[in-house]
Amino acid sequence: MRKPDNAIKKVIIVGGGTAGWMSASALANSLKKNSVDITLVESDQIGTIGVGEASIPHIKTFNRHVGITEKDFMSRTQATFKLGIEFVDWKQKGHQYFHPFGPYGVDMDGVSFHAFWQRLQTCGHSDTLDQYNIMAMAAKQHRFRHPVQQKNTPLSEIGYAYHFDSALYASYLRGIAENKGVRRIEGKVVNTTLRNDNGFLKSITLENGQTLEADLFIDCSGFYGLLIDKVFKVPFVDWSHYLPNNSAWAVGSEKLTSQPPFTRSTAVEAGWQWRIPLQSRTGNGIVYSNVHTDDQSAQDTLLQNIEGKLVGEPRKISFKTGHRAQFWVKNCVAIGLSSGFLEPLESTSIHLIQSGISRLIRLFPDLDFEQIDIDHFNEQSVTEFQQIRDFLICHYKVTERTDSSYWQFCKNMEIPDSLSRKLSLFESRGRIFRENEELFNRYSWLAVMVGQGLTSRGYDANADIYSEQELKKRMSDIKHIIDVNAKSMPEHGAYVENYCKM
Ligand code: FAD
């Protein structure tokens, strides 16, 4: 039994970026009955990283948890809807595919839809996967609507996320957290002290001399890794041999005339470029490896490919892909960029913040800081990073591009065994298995593996349950229903304007 006086009473969060304010608002909500004192320290002088505009659908769960309504969130963060990501020039120049947030076709008699699709491909059918996905079809026409609560229609399967201004999101969350009693202190942390008996963090000291003590510290200091790195010296597990990008330029441009409900990712000579539509402007950036190009050439590529006038000046960001060997050590938990970064390709960083917070809430310690809880937190965090890493590597490894040293490197690089196995299973009979509740499901893997050009030698024999004629009829009906329903959806820009104008 836990002793009654053993509860954590004081928590300090260092950092007020997306990670800091998401942690503060969520903890304030979850710990409200425990009367825990939460303080967040941030430094305006240092500022935040200021990027992170695209999300995945799970953010809706986070927003609900902290009591944010969708309309309010969208109008206050200038958000638009996101049905998925359009990948341009990734498999080869001139090719494009869509990674949607939801299912393809329908499974029939317990057999995965994609097995039937693959069977027809081997019979010479050329239908694309997109034609069997409501989000992909709506995205092409810049259409959006919320899913309907009704059975037997693809409109009930619309999965979506948002594009939003992350600085506005952080300040929105700040308001929520402060309303729930979180105290914010402006100041730069310049020193720390450890306890003599156990090496736990005792206090942090600010530039003005103020010293703050706590039982638990959350390191949300971004790439600085102020506590996890500088104090606890936890090693960094470097994945740049798998994910070689290490630099980015980011810049805004005027809003697009027709707002696409999707992020566009365009592969370029030594990396890729993003386009993220917000209500007020468009976010653009290039992510690249400075081993394969130089900063000026990367910036030139970015600027050449931007539609419309620039808003502001390009900003350079450097990063390293990988993660801390431990995310939680003694009484310090790293959340956000301080814990690791996997590059922005599939917009997973904010999700990793969310899952880190939810894991911390589920394993919330008392003053005993049981090592088994800490170990479990660390194992789960590493597994989650590895699973997402594999999905990201798949985009680079499975490509036909060899037109630059960068793409030659990607095509030939060694990959983790876990990914090799996944790719080999697909190459055999097109099978995909979702392992250990991994973030990306079979539809996501299918979209990217097929989109990048991976083919299978045969198809799953379970797809033989119908005659070819019957299967063709069923597939044609599915395609027709998706087509008709996509066309019935309203135009995205108008929908946003009516629903949640900024
Ligand atoms: P930061 O925003 O850097 O915040 C760090 C905080 O710590 C700041 O408040 C700073 O002032 C404070 N701090 C640091 N040192 C001190 C100190 N000594 N004293 C006091 N305070 C201190 N994620 C997505 O989900 N989607 C995307 O589309 C996406 N795009 C990205 C594109 C790029 C190029 C990059 C690099 C990242 C992208 N990310 C994206 C990741 C996303 O930006 C981050 O996950 C998110 O912003 C969280 O950052 P953070 O809060 O950990 O760090």
Coordinates of C-alpha atoms and ligand atoms in Angstrom, one line a residue:
M1 CA 0.0 0.0 0.0
R2 CA 1.2 3.5 -0.9
K3 CA 1.9 5.6 2.2
P4 CA -0.5 8.6 2.3
D5 CA 2.3 11.1 2.6
N6 CA 4.2 9.7 -0.3
A7 CA 2.5 11.6 -3.1
I8 CA 4.3 13.9 -5.5
K9 CA 3.4 17.4 -4.4
K10 CA 5.4 19.6 -6.7
V11 CA 6.1 19.3 -10.4
I12 CA 8.3 21.6 -12.5
I13 CA 8.1 21.7 -16.3
V14 CA 11.1 23.3 -18.0
G15 CA 10.0 24.7 -21.4
G16 CA 7.0 26.4 -22.8
G17 CA 6.8 25.1 -26.4
T18 CA 4.2 22.7 -27.6
A19 CA 5.6 20.0 -25.3
G20 CA 5.6 22.1 -22.2
W21 CA 2.1 23.5 -22.5
M22 CA 0.6 20.2 -23.6
S23 CA 2.2 18.6 -20.6
A24 CA 1.1 21.4 -18.3
S25 CA -2.6 21.4 -19.5
A26 CA -2.9 17.6 -19.5
L27 CA -1.2 17.1 -16.0
A28 CA -3.3 19.9 -14.5
N29 CA -6.4 18.1 -15.7
S30 CA -5.4 14.6 -14.6
L31 CA -3.9 15.6 -11.3
K32 CA -6.5 18.2 -10.3
K33 CA -7.9 16.0 -7.5
N34 CA -4.4 15.3 -6.1
S35 CA -3.7 19.1 -5.5
V36 CA -0.3 18.8 -7.1
D37 CA 1.5 22.2 -7.5
I38 CA 2.6 22.5 -11.2
T39 CA 5.0 25.3 -12.3
L40 CA 6.2 25.9 -15.9
V41 CA 9.4 27.8 -16.5
E42 CA 10.0 29.2 -19.9
S43 CA 12.3 31.7 -21.4
D44 CA 11.1 34.3 -24.0
Q45 CA 14.7 35.1 -24.6
I46 CA 15.3 31.6 -25.9
G47 CA 12.0 31.1 -27.6
T48 CA 10.5 28.0 -29.1
I49 CA 11.4 26.1 -32.2
G50 CA 8.3 27.6 -33.9
V51 CA 7.5 24.8 -36.4
G52 CA 5.1 21.8 -36.1
E53 CA 2.0 22.6 -38.0
A54 CA 0.7 19.2 -39.2
S55 CA -0.8 16.6 -37.0
I56 CA -2.3 13.1 -37.1
P57 CA -5.9 12.2 -36.0
H58 CA -4.9 11.3 -32.4
I59 CA -4.6 15.0 -31.5
K60 CA -8.4 15.0 -31.2
T61 CA -8.2 12.7 -28.2
F62 CA -5.7 15.0 -26.5
N63 CA -7.9 18.1 -27.2
R64 CA -10.9 16.3 -25.7
H65 CA -8.9 15.4 -22.6
V66 CA -8.0 18.9 -21.9
G67 CA -11.5 20.2 -22.7
I68 CA -10.9 21.9 -26.0
T69 CA -13.8 21.9 -28.5
E70 CA -12.9 21.5 -32.2
K71 CA -14.5 24.7 -33.5
D72 CA -12.7 26.8 -30.8
F73 CA -9.4 25.0 -31.4
M74 CA -9.6 25.5 -35.2
S75 CA -10.7 29.1 -35.2
R76 CA -8.1 30.1 -32.6
T77 CA -5.2 28.3 -34.2
Q78 CA -6.2 29.2 -37.8
A79 CA -6.5 25.5 -38.5
T80 CA -7.6 23.6 -41.6
F81 CA -8.5 20.0 -42.0
K82 CA -6.1 17.3 -43.1
L83 CA -7.2 14.1 -44.7
G84 CA -3.7 12.8 -45.2
I85 CA -0.4 13.5 -47.1
E86 CA 0.2 13.7 -50.8
F87 CA 3.6 12.4 -51.7
V88 CA 5.0 13.8 -54.9
D89 CA 8.1 12.5 -56.7
W90 CA 8.9 10.0 -54.0
K91 CA 8.8 6.8 -56.0
Q92 CA 10.1 8.5 -59.1
K93 CA 9.9 12.0 -60.5
G94 CA 6.4 12.7 -61.9
H95 CA 4.7 10.1 -59.7
Q96 CA 2.3 10.9 -56.8
Y97 CA 0.4 8.9 -54.2
F98 CA -1.7 9.7 -51.1
H99 CA -1.4 8.4 -47.6
P100 CA -4.9 8.8 -46.1
F101 CA -6.1 8.7 -42.5
G102 CA -8.5 5.8 -43.1
P103 CA -9.4 2.5 -44.7
Y104 CA -9.3 1.3 -48.3
G105 CA -12.5 -0.3 -49.6
V106 CA -14.1 -2.8 -47.3
D107 CA -12.9 -6.1 -45.9
M108 CA -15.2 -8.9 -47.2
D109 CA -15.9 -12.2 -45.5
G110 CA -13.0 -11.6 -43.1
V111 CA -10.5 -11.1 -45.9
S112 CA -8.6 -7.8 -46.0
F113 CA -9.6 -5.5 -48.9
H114 CA -6.1 -5.1 -50.1
A115 CA -5.8 -8.8 -50.8
F116 CA -8.6 -8.5 -53.3
W117 CA -7.1 -5.4 -54.8
Q118 CA -3.8 -7.3 -55.2
R119 CA -5.5 -10.2 -56.8
L120 CA -7.0 -8.0 -59.4
Q121 CA -3.7 -6.3 -60.0
T122 CA -2.2 -9.7 -60.9
C123 CA -5.1 -10.1 -63.4
G124 CA -4.0 -6.9 -65.1
H125 CA -6.3 -4.4 -63.4
S126 CA -4.8 -0.9 -63.2
D127 CA -7.1 0.7 -60.6
T128 CA -5.1 2.7 -58.1
L129 CA -5.5 2.3 -54.4
D130 CA -6.7 6.0 -54.2
Q131 CA -9.8 5.0 -56.1
Y132 CA -10.9 2.9 -53.2
N133 CA -10.3 5.5 -50.5
I134 CA -12.8 8.3 -49.7
M135 CA -10.1 10.6 -48.2
A136 CA -7.8 10.3 -51.2
M137 CA -10.7 10.9 -53.7
A138 CA -12.0 13.9 -51.7
A139 CA -8.5 15.4 -51.3
K140 CA -7.9 15.4 -55.0
Q141 CA -11.0 17.6 -55.4
H142 CA -10.2 19.7 -52.3
R143 CA -13.4 18.5 -50.6
F144 CA -14.0 17.8 -46.9
R145 CA -16.8 17.0 -44.5
H146 CA -17.0 15.4 -41.1
P147 CA -17.7 11.7 -40.9
V148 CA -21.4 10.8 -40.6
Q149 CA -22.8 8.5 -37.8
Q150 CA -24.3 6.0 -40.2
K151 CA -23.5 2.5 -41.2
N152 CA -22.7 1.2 -44.7
T153 CA -21.3 4.4 -46.2
P154 CA -17.7 5.4 -46.8
L155 CA -18.7 8.8 -45.3
S156 CA -18.6 7.2 -41.9
E157 CA -15.0 6.3 -42.3
I158 CA -13.5 9.7 -42.9
G159 CA -10.4 10.1 -40.8
Y160 CA -8.9 13.5 -40.4
A161 CA -6.4 15.6 -38.5
Y162 CA -5.5 19.3 -38.7
H163 CA -3.0 21.8 -39.9
F164 CA -2.6 24.6 -37.3
D165 CA -0.4 27.3 -36.0
S166 CA 1.7 25.7 -33.2
A167 CA 2.5 29.0 -31.5
L168 CA -1.2 29.8 -31.2
Y169 CA -1.8 26.3 -30.0
A170 CA 0.8 26.6 -27.3
S171 CA -0.7 29.9 -26.1
Y172 CA -4.2 28.5 -26.2
L173 CA -3.0 25.6 -24.0
R174 CA -1.2 28.0 -21.7
G175 CA -4.6 29.7 -21.0
I176 CA -6.2 26.4 -20.2
A177 CA -3.3 25.3 -17.9
E178 CA -3.2 28.6 -16.1
N179 CA -7.0 28.5 -15.5
K180 CA -6.4 25.1 -13.9
G181 CA -3.8 26.5 -11.6
V182 CA -0.5 26.0 -13.4
R183 CA 1.9 28.8 -12.4
R184 CA 4.1 30.2 -15.2
I185 CA 7.5 31.7 -14.5
E186 CA 9.4 33.6 -17.1
G187 CA 13.1 33.1 -16.8
K188 CA 16.2 31.3 -18.1
V189 CA 17.3 28.2 -16.1
V190 CA 21.1 28.7 -15.5
N191 CA 21.9 26.2 -12.8
T192 CA 20.7 23.0 -11.1
T193 CA 21.4 21.1 -7.9
L194 CA 21.2 17.4 -7.2
R195 CA 20.4 15.6 -4.0
N196 CA 23.5 14.2 -2.3
D197 CA 21.8 10.9 -1.2
N198 CA 20.4 9.7 -4.5
G199 CA 21.5 12.0 -7.3
F200 CA 17.9 13.1 -7.9
L201 CA 17.3 16.6 -9.2
K202 CA 16.6 18.9 -6.2
S203 CA 16.3 22.4 -7.7
I204 CA 16.7 24.6 -10.7
T205 CA 18.0 28.2 -10.5
L206 CA 17.0 31.0 -12.8
E207 CA 19.1 33.8 -14.1
N208 CA 17.6 36.3 -11.6
G209 CA 18.8 34.0 -8.8
Q210 CA 15.4 32.4 -8.0
T211 CA 15.6 28.8 -6.9
L212 CA 12.7 26.4 -7.4
E213 CA 12.5 22.9 -5.9
A214 CA 10.2 20.0 -7.0
D215 CA 9.7 16.3 -6.5
L216 CA 9.3 15.6 -10.3
F217 CA 10.9 17.5 -13.2
I218 CA 9.6 17.4 -16.8
D219 CA 12.2 18.4 -19.4
C220 CA 10.4 20.1 -22.2
S221 CA 13.4 22.3 -23.1
G222 CA 13.4 21.1 -26.8
F223 CA 16.7 20.3 -28.5
Y224 CA 18.6 21.9 -25.6
G225 CA 17.8 18.9 -23.4
L226 CA 18.6 21.0 -20.4
L227 CA 18.0 18.3 -17.8
I228 CA 18.0 14.9 -19.6
D229 CA 21.2 15.8 -21.5
K230 CA 23.0 18.6 -19.7
V231 CA 22.3 17.4 -16.1
F232 CA 21.8 13.6 -16.4
K233 CA 24.0 13.1 -19.4
V234 CA 21.8 10.4 -20.9
P235 CA 23.3 9.3 -24.2
F236 CA 21.6 10.0 -27.5
V237 CA 20.9 7.0 -29.8
D238 CA 21.8 8.4 -33.2
W239 CA 19.7 7.2 -36.1
S240 CA 21.2 9.4 -38.8
H241 CA 22.4 6.3 -40.7
Y242 CA 18.7 5.4 -41.2
L243 CA 17.2 8.9 -41.3
P244 CA 19.9 11.1 -42.8
N245 CA 18.2 14.4 -42.8
N246 CA 19.6 16.9 -40.3
S247 CA 18.6 20.4 -41.5
A248 CA 15.6 22.4 -42.5
W249 CA 14.6 25.8 -43.7
A250 CA 11.0 26.9 -42.9
V251 CA 9.1 29.9 -44.3
G252 CA 5.5 31.1 -44.6
S253 CA 3.8 32.2 -47.8
E254 CA 0.5 33.7 -48.7
K255 CA -2.5 31.5 -48.3
L256 CA -3.4 29.4 -51.3
T257 CA -6.5 30.3 -53.4
S258 CA -8.0 26.9 -53.0
Q259 CA -7.2 25.3 -49.7
P260 CA -6.2 21.6 -50.1
P261 CA -7.3 19.4 -47.1
F262 CA -3.9 17.7 -47.1
T263 CA -0.2 18.2 -46.5
R264 CA 2.0 17.9 -49.6
S265 CA 5.4 16.4 -49.3
T266 CA 7.5 16.7 -52.5
A267 CA 10.8 14.7 -52.7
V268 CA 13.7 16.8 -54.0
E269 CA 17.3 16.1 -54.8
A270 CA 18.6 15.8 -51.2
G271 CA 15.5 15.6 -49.1
W272 CA 11.9 16.8 -49.3
Q273 CA 9.7 19.8 -49.1
W274 CA 6.5 20.4 -47.2
R275 CA 3.4 22.5 -47.9
I276 CA 0.9 23.0 -45.1
P277 CA -2.2 25.1 -45.7
L278 CA -3.5 27.2 -42.8
Q279 CA -6.4 29.6 -42.8
S280 CA -4.1 32.6 -42.8
R281 CA -1.0 31.5 -44.7
T282 CA 0.8 28.5 -46.0
G283 CA 3.6 26.8 -44.1
N284 CA 6.6 25.7 -46.2
G285 CA 9.8 24.0 -45.5
I286 CA 12.6 21.9 -46.8
V287 CA 14.1 19.0 -44.9
Y288 CA 17.5 17.8 -46.2
S289 CA 20.8 16.2 -45.4
N290 CA 23.7 18.7 -45.4
V291 CA 26.0 15.8 -46.4
H292 CA 24.3 15.7 -49.8
T293 CA 23.6 19.4 -50.4
D294 CA 24.6 22.7 -49.0
D295 CA 22.3 25.1 -47.1
Q296 CA 22.2 27.7 -49.9
S297 CA 21.2 25.2 -52.5
A298 CA 18.5 23.8 -50.2
Q299 CA 17.1 27.2 -49.6
D300 CA 17.1 28.0 -53.3
T301 CA 15.2 24.7 -54.0
L302 CA 12.6 25.6 -51.3
L303 CA 12.0 29.1 -52.6
Q304 CA 11.8 28.0 -56.3
N305 CA 9.0 25.6 -55.4
I306 CA 6.8 27.9 -53.3
E307 CA 3.5 29.1 -54.8
G308 CA 2.6 32.8 -53.9
K309 CA 4.5 35.5 -52.1
L310 CA 6.7 34.8 -49.1
V311 CA 5.6 35.9 -45.6
G312 CA 8.7 36.5 -43.5
E313 CA 12.3 35.2 -44.0
P314 CA 13.4 31.6 -44.2
R315 CA 14.6 30.2 -40.9
K316 CA 17.3 27.5 -40.6
I317 CA 16.9 24.6 -38.1
S318 CA 19.4 21.9 -37.4
F319 CA 18.6 18.6 -35.8
K320 CA 19.7 15.0 -35.3
T321 CA 17.4 12.0 -35.7
G322 CA 17.3 9.6 -32.8
H323 CA 16.3 9.5 -29.2
R324 CA 17.6 9.5 -25.7
A325 CA 18.7 6.1 -24.4
Q326 CA 16.3 6.7 -21.4
F327 CA 13.4 9.1 -21.6
W328 CA 12.9 9.0 -17.8
V329 CA 15.9 8.9 -15.4
K330 CA 15.5 9.3 -11.6
N331 CA 13.0 12.1 -11.1
C332 CA 13.3 13.6 -14.6
V333 CA 11.1 12.8 -17.6
A334 CA 11.9 14.1 -21.0
I335 CA 8.9 15.0 -23.3
G336 CA 9.1 16.5 -26.7
L337 CA 12.2 17.3 -28.7
S338 CA 14.4 16.9 -25.6
S339 CA 13.5 13.2 -25.7
G340 CA 14.3 12.7 -29.4
F341 CA 13.2 13.6 -32.9
L342 CA 12.4 11.5 -35.9
E343 CA 12.1 14.2 -38.6
P344 CA 8.7 15.7 -39.6
L345 CA 7.9 13.4 -42.6
E346 CA 4.7 11.9 -41.2
S347 CA 3.9 14.6 -38.6
T348 CA 4.5 12.3 -35.6
S349 CA 6.3 14.6 -33.2
I350 CA 3.3 16.2 -31.5
H351 CA 1.8 12.7 -31.3
L352 CA 4.9 11.5 -29.5
I353 CA 4.5 14.3 -27.0
Q354 CA 0.9 13.2 -26.5
S355 CA 1.8 9.6 -26.0
G356 CA 4.6 10.5 -23.6
I357 CA 2.2 12.5 -21.5
S358 CA -0.4 9.8 -21.4
R359 CA 2.3 7.2 -20.5
L360 CA 3.5 9.4 -17.7
I361 CA -0.1 9.9 -16.4
R362 CA -0.6 6.1 -16.4
L363 CA 2.7 5.5 -14.6
F364 CA 2.6 8.6 -12.5
P365 CA 5.1 8.0 -9.7
D366 CA 5.0 8.7 -6.0
L367 CA 8.1 9.6 -4.0
D368 CA 9.4 6.1 -4.1
F369 CA 10.0 6.4 -7.9
E370 CA 9.7 2.6 -8.4
Q371 CA 12.3 1.5 -10.9
I372 CA 10.0 -1.0 -12.6
D373 CA 7.6 1.9 -13.6
I374 CA 10.5 3.9 -14.9
D375 CA 11.8 0.9 -16.9
H376 CA 8.4 0.2 -18.3
F377 CA 8.1 3.9 -19.4
N378 CA 11.4 3.7 -21.1
E379 CA 10.8 0.4 -22.9
Q380 CA 7.5 1.6 -24.2
S381 CA 8.9 4.9 -25.4
V382 CA 11.8 3.3 -27.2
T383 CA 9.5 0.7 -28.9
E384 CA 7.2 3.5 -30.1
F385 CA 10.1 5.5 -31.5
Q386 CA 11.4 2.3 -33.3
Q387 CA 8.1 1.5 -34.8
I388 CA 7.6 5.0 -36.2
R389 CA 11.3 5.0 -37.3
D390 CA 10.7 1.9 -39.4
F391 CA 7.6 3.5 -41.1
L392 CA 9.6 6.6 -42.0
I393 CA 12.6 4.7 -43.3
C394 CA 10.2 2.8 -45.6
H395 CA 9.6 6.1 -47.5
Y396 CA 13.3 6.4 -48.3
K397 CA 14.4 2.9 -48.8
V398 CA 11.6 1.8 -51.1
T399 CA 12.2 4.1 -54.0
E400 CA 13.1 3.9 -57.6
R401 CA 15.0 7.2 -57.4
T402 CA 18.7 7.1 -58.0
D403 CA 19.1 10.5 -59.5
S404 CA 21.4 12.0 -56.7
S405 CA 23.9 10.8 -54.2
Y406 CA 21.2 11.3 -51.5
W407 CA 18.7 8.9 -53.2
Q408 CA 21.4 6.4 -54.0
F409 CA 22.4 6.4 -50.3
C410 CA 18.7 5.9 -49.2
K411 CA 18.1 3.1 -51.7
N412 CA 21.3 1.2 -50.6
M413 CA 21.3 1.9 -46.9
E414 CA 21.1 -0.9 -44.3
I415 CA 17.7 -1.0 -42.6
P416 CA 16.6 -2.5 -39.2
D417 CA 15.7 -6.2 -39.3
S418 CA 12.2 -5.3 -38.1
L419 CA 11.6 -3.3 -41.3
S420 CA 13.3 -5.9 -43.5
R421 CA 10.8 -8.5 -42.2
K422 CA 7.8 -6.2 -42.8
L423 CA 8.9 -5.5 -46.4
S424 CA 9.7 -9.2 -47.1
L425 CA 6.3 -10.3 -45.8
F426 CA 4.7 -7.8 -48.2
E427 CA 6.9 -8.8 -51.1
S428 CA 5.9 -12.4 -50.6
R429 CA 2.0 -12.4 -50.6
G430 CA 1.2 -8.8 -49.9
R431 CA 0.5 -9.4 -46.2
I432 CA 0.7 -6.7 -43.6
F433 CA 0.6 -7.2 -39.8
R434 CA 0.2 -4.4 -37.2
E435 CA 2.5 -5.3 -34.4
N436 CA 2.2 -4.4 -30.7
E437 CA -0.4 -1.6 -31.2
E438 CA 2.0 0.3 -33.4
L439 CA 0.9 3.8 -34.4
F440 CA 0.7 3.2 -38.2
N441 CA -1.9 0.6 -39.1
R442 CA -2.2 -1.7 -42.1
Y443 CA -3.8 1.0 -44.3
S444 CA -0.9 3.4 -43.7
W445 CA 1.7 0.7 -44.4
L446 CA -0.2 -0.3 -47.5
A447 CA -0.4 3.3 -48.8
V448 CA 3.3 3.9 -48.4
M449 CA 4.6 0.5 -49.5
V450 CA 2.5 0.5 -52.6
G451 CA 3.0 4.2 -53.1
Q452 CA 6.7 3.9 -53.0
G453 CA 6.6 1.1 -55.5
L454 CA 6.9 -2.1 -53.5
T455 CA 5.3 -5.1 -55.2
S456 CA 4.5 -8.6 -54.1
R457 CA 5.3 -11.9 -55.9
G458 CA 1.7 -13.2 -55.4
Y459 CA -1.4 -12.4 -53.5
D460 CA -3.0 -13.9 -50.3
A461 CA -4.9 -17.1 -51.3
N462 CA -7.7 -16.0 -49.0
A463 CA -8.7 -13.6 -51.8
D464 CA -9.8 -16.5 -54.0
I465 CA -13.1 -16.9 -52.2
Y466 CA -15.0 -15.2 -55.1
S467 CA -14.9 -15.9 -58.8
E468 CA -13.0 -13.3 -60.8
Q469 CA -16.3 -12.1 -62.2
E470 CA -17.9 -11.6 -58.8
L471 CA -14.8 -9.9 -57.4
K472 CA -14.7 -7.5 -60.3
K473 CA -18.4 -6.6 -59.8
R474 CA -17.8 -6.1 -56.0
M475 CA -14.7 -3.9 -56.5
S476 CA -16.4 -1.9 -59.2
D477 CA -19.4 -1.2 -56.8
I478 CA -17.1 -0.1 -54.0
K479 CA -15.2 2.2 -56.3
H480 CA -18.4 3.7 -57.6
I481 CA -19.8 4.3 -54.1
I482 CA -16.6 6.0 -53.0
D483 CA -16.5 8.2 -56.1
V484 CA -20.1 9.3 -55.7
N485 CA -19.7 10.0 -52.0
A486 CA -16.4 12.0 -52.5
K487 CA -18.2 14.1 -55.1
S488 CA -21.0 14.8 -52.7
M489 CA -18.6 16.5 -50.1
P490 CA -18.4 20.3 -49.9
E491 CA -15.4 22.3 -50.9
H492 CA -12.9 22.4 -48.1
G493 CA -12.2 26.1 -48.0
A494 CA -15.9 26.9 -47.8
Y495 CA -16.5 24.3 -45.2
V496 CA -13.8 25.7 -43.0
E497 CA -15.1 29.3 -43.5
N498 CA -18.6 28.2 -42.3
Y499 CA -17.5 26.0 -39.5
C500 CA -14.5 27.6 -37.8
K501 CA -13.4 30.8 -39.4
M502 CA -10.3 32.2 -37.7
Ligands
FAD1 P1 10.6 23.9 -28.2 O1 9.4 24.4 -29.0 O2 11.9 24.2 -28.7 O3 10.4 24.5 -26.8 C1 11.5 24.5 -25.9 C2 11.2 25.4 -24.7 O4 12.2 25.3 -23.7 C3 11.0 26.9 -25.1 O5 10.0 27.4 -24.3 C4 12.4 27.4 -24.5 O6 12.3 28.8 -24.2 C5 12.6 26.6 -23.3 N1 13.9 26.5 -22.8 C6 15.0 26.0 -23.4 N2 16.1 26.2 -22.6 C7 15.7 26.9 -21.5 C8 16.3 27.4 -20.4 N3 17.6 27.4 -20.2 N4 15.5 28.1 -19.5 C9 14.2 28.2 -19.6 N5 13.6 27.7 -20.7 C10 14.3 27.1 -21.6 N6 5.9 18.1 -35.3 C11 4.7 17.7 -35.7 O7 3.9 17.1 -35.0 N7 4.2 18.1 -37.0 C12 5.0 18.8 -37.8 O8 4.6 19.2 -38.9 C13 6.3 19.1 -37.4 N8 7.2 19.8 -38.2 C14 8.5 20.0 -37.8 C15 9.4 20.5 -38.7 C16 10.7 20.7 -38.4 C17 11.7 21.2 -39.3 C18 11.1 20.3 -37.1 C19 12.6 20.5 -36.6 C20 10.2 19.8 -36.1 C21 8.9 19.7 -36.5 N9 8.0 19.1 -35.7 C22 6.7 18.8 -36.1 C23 8.3 18.9 -34.3 C24 7.7 20.0 -33.4 O9 8.2 21.2 -33.8 C25 8.0 19.8 -31.9 O10 7.7 18.4 -31.6 C26 7.2 20.7 -31.1 O11 7.2 22.0 -31.5 C27 7.6 20.5 -29.6 O12 8.8 21.2 -29.4 P2 9.3 21.3 -27.9 O13 8.2 21.9 -27.1 O14 9.8 20.0 -27.4 O15 10.5 22.3 -28.0

